[in-house]
Coordinates of C-alpha atoms in Angstrom, one line a residue:
F169 CA 0.0 0.1 -0.1
A170 CA 1.0 3.6 -0.7
V171 CA 2.2 5.9 2.2
A172 CA 0.3 8.8 0.7
D173 CA -2.8 6.8 1.4
T174 CA -2.4 7.0 5.2
A175 CA -1.6 11.2 5.2
S176 CA -5.2 11.9 3.9
N177 CA -7.6 10.0 6.0
P178 CA -6.6 7.5 8.6
G179 CA -9.9 6.3 9.0
E180 CA -10.1 5.0 5.6
W181 CA -6.8 3.3 5.9
I182 CA -7.9 1.6 9.2
S183 CA -11.0 0.4 7.6
K184 CA -9.2 -0.5 4.3
Y185 CA -6.7 -2.7 6.1
F186 CA -8.4 -4.0 9.0
T187 CA -11.3 -6.3 8.8
P188 CA -14.3 -5.9 11.5
T189 CA -13.3 -9.4 12.9
S190 CA -12.7 -8.8 16.7
P191 CA -9.6 -10.1 18.1
Y192 CA -12.1 -11.8 20.5
A193 CA -14.1 -13.4 17.9
A194 CA -13.8 -17.1 19.3
S195 CA -14.8 -15.8 22.8
E196 CA -17.7 -13.7 21.4
S197 CA -19.0 -16.7 19.2
A198 CA -18.8 -19.2 22.2
L199 CA -20.6 -16.7 24.6
A200 CA -23.3 -16.1 22.1
G201 CA -23.7 -19.7 21.6
S202 CA -24.3 -20.2 25.2
K203 CA -27.6 -18.3 25.0
P204 CA -29.6 -20.9 23.3
I205 CA -28.2 -23.4 25.8
T206 CA -29.1 -21.3 28.7
E207 CA -32.8 -20.6 27.3
Q208 CA -32.9 -24.5 26.9
A209 CA -31.7 -25.1 30.3
Y210 CA -34.4 -22.8 31.7
G211 CA -37.0 -24.5 29.8
E212 CA -36.0 -27.8 31.1
R213 CA -36.0 -26.7 34.4
Q214 CA -39.6 -25.5 34.2
R215 CA -40.8 -28.8 32.9
Q216 CA -39.1 -30.5 35.6
L217 CA -40.7 -28.1 38.2
E218 CA -44.2 -28.4 36.4
A219 CA -43.9 -32.2 36.5
E220 CA -43.3 -32.0 40.3
K221 CA -46.8 -30.6 40.9
Q222 CA -48.8 -34.1 40.2
P223 CA -46.5 -36.4 42.3
L224 CA -46.4 -33.8 45.1
N225 CA -50.2 -33.5 45.2
E226 CA -50.6 -37.6 45.0
R227 CA -48.0 -38.1 47.9
Y228 CA -49.8 -35.6 50.2
S229 CA -53.2 -37.1 49.0
A230 CA -51.9 -40.5 50.1
L231 CA -50.6 -39.3 53.5
I232 CA -54.2 -37.7 54.1
D233 CA -55.9 -41.0 53.0
E234 CA -53.6 -43.0 55.3
L235 CA -54.4 -40.4 58.3
K236 CA -58.0 -41.1 57.6
R237 CA -57.4 -44.7 57.6
R238 CA -55.8 -45.0 60.9
E239 CA -58.5 -42.8 62.1
T240 CA -61.4 -45.1 61.1
K241 CA -59.4 -48.0 62.3
E242 CA -58.8 -46.7 65.8
T243 CA -62.0 -45.3 66.0
G244 CA -63.6 -48.9 65.4
Q245 CA -61.2 -50.6 67.6
T246 CA -61.9 -48.2 70.4
S247 CA -65.9 -48.4 69.5
T248 CA -65.6 -52.4 69.5
A249 CA -63.8 -52.4 72.9
L250 CA -65.8 -50.1 74.5
A251 CA -69.1 -51.9 73.0
R252 CA -67.6 -55.1 74.6
E253 CA -66.9 -53.6 78.0
Y254 CA -70.3 -52.2 78.4
G255 CA -71.9 -55.6 77.0
K256 CA -69.7 -57.3 79.7
R257 CA -71.2 -55.4 82.5
G258 CA -74.8 -55.5 81.1
I259 CA -75.2 -51.9 80.1
P260 CA -77.3 -51.7 76.9
L261 CA -75.3 -49.8 74.0
S262 CA -78.5 -47.5 73.6
S263 CA -77.7 -46.0 77.0
G264 CA -76.4 -42.3 77.1
A265 CA -73.7 -43.2 79.3
Y266 CA -72.4 -45.6 76.5
E267 CA -72.8 -42.9 73.9
Q268 CA -71.0 -40.2 76.0
D269 CA -68.2 -42.5 76.8
L270 CA -68.0 -43.4 73.0
L271 CA -68.0 -39.8 72.0
S272 CA -65.4 -38.7 74.5
K273 CA -63.1 -41.7 73.4
T274 CA -63.4 -41.5 69.8
G275 CA -63.6 -37.5 69.8
D276 CA -59.8 -37.8 71.1
I277 CA -58.9 -39.8 68.3
S278 CA -60.7 -37.8 65.8
Q279 CA -59.3 -34.6 67.1
F280 CA -55.7 -35.9 67.1
Y281 CA -56.2 -37.2 63.4
A282 CA -58.0 -34.0 62.1
G283 CA -54.8 -32.1 63.6
Q284 CA -52.5 -34.2 61.6
Q285 CA -54.7 -33.9 58.5
K286 CA -54.5 -30.0 59.0
D287 CA -50.6 -30.2 59.4
V288 CA -50.1 -32.4 56.2
G289 CA -52.6 -30.1 54.4
F290 CA -50.5 -27.0 55.6
D291 CA -47.5 -28.5 54.3
R292 CA -48.8 -29.5 51.2
E293 CA -49.9 -26.0 50.5
A294 CA -46.5 -24.7 51.5
K295 CA -44.8 -27.1 49.1
L296 CA -47.2 -26.1 46.3
R297 CA -46.5 -22.4 47.0
E298 CA -42.9 -22.8 47.2
L299 CA -43.1 -24.7 43.8
S300 CA -45.0 -21.9 42.3
N301 CA -42.6 -19.3 43.5
L302 CA -39.9 -21.4 41.7
L303 CA -41.7 -21.3 38.7
T304 CA -42.5 -17.6 38.9
E305 CA -39.0 -16.9 39.4
L306 CA -37.7 -18.8 36.6
P307 CA -38.3 -16.3 33.7
I308 CA -37.0 -13.5 35.9
K309 CA -33.7 -15.5 36.6
K310 CA -33.6 -16.4 32.8
A311 CA -34.0 -13.0 31.7
Q312 CA -31.2 -11.8 34.0
E313 CA -28.8 -14.6 33.1
L314 CA -29.5 -13.9 29.4
N315 CA -28.9 -10.0 30.2
L316 CA -25.5 -11.0 31.7
I317 CA -24.4 -12.7 28.6
D318 CA -25.4 -9.9 26.4
Q319 CA -23.6 -7.5 28.8
K320 CA -20.6 -9.6 28.8
L321 CA -20.5 -10.0 25.1
G322 CA -20.9 -6.2 24.8
E323 CA -18.0 -5.9 26.9
I324 CA -15.8 -8.3 24.9
K325 CA -16.9 -6.5 21.5
S326 CA -16.0 -3.2 23.1
T327 CA -12.6 -4.4 24.3
G328 CA -12.0 -6.1 20.9
A329 CA -12.8 -3.0 18.9
N330 CA -10.7 -0.9 21.2
Q331 CA -7.7 -3.3 20.8
Q332 CA -8.2 -3.4 17.3
L333 CA -8.2 0.4 16.9
Q334 CA -5.0 0.5 19.2
M335 CA -3.4 -2.0 17.1
A336 CA -4.4 -0.1 13.7
L337 CA -3.1 3.1 15.3
E338 CA 0.2 1.9 16.3
M339 CA 0.7 0.3 12.8
K340 CA -0.2 3.8 11.4
R341 CA 2.0 5.5 13.8
Q342 CA 5.1 3.0 12.8
E343 CA 4.2 3.7 9.0
R344 CA 4.4 7.1 9.6
E345 CA 7.7 6.9 11.3
E346 CA 9.2 4.8 8.6
Y347 CA 7.7 7.3 6.0
W348 CA 9.5 10.2 7.7
K349 CA 12.9 8.2 8.0
Q350 CA 12.8 7.6 4.4
Q351 CA 12.0 11.1 3.5
D352 CA 14.7 12.3 5.8
Q353 CA 17.4 9.5 4.2
D354 CA 16.2 10.8 0.7
L355 CA 17.0 14.4 1.7
Q356 CA 20.3 13.4 3.2
K357 CA 21.1 11.7 0.0
Q358 CA 20.2 14.7 -2.0
A359 CA 22.3 17.0 0.3
F360 CA 25.2 14.5 -0.1

């Protein structure tokens, strides 16, 4: 290239002899390639969390069913045992004393299992709320992560452009020095 080209417009010279490819092109490409992977990972995580809802409900329903089964069994056993005891004593099961005693004994059982079922219900609600919160936060976290990738990509491009410009300017400076050295040598030859 001719030295005269550089004297008129350095910007033309830079754009003529330097490609717009960043020195960090490989890093830029890898970082840009991570965006679809990130989106896919968040999509998969969302699918996993959504899939947890049904098994979670089923597990808690099974717990509640088991508590109801135990309550029914214990209530039945208590009722039968009490009926036998009253039968041995010759007290009819239609008596108020039997009914009052039966309600007293089975009431405690029912109260215990009602409390257990309530606790299991609250626990299920808490777990479902936690799952819903995770699902709600997922798009926000995904957007934040993609934004961080874009920011880092912008930083790399900016740094690459600055480095490329510095390299181009340094080459231009060296070229100008050589040009003036040559001019100086030519003048010394003419003077000699």
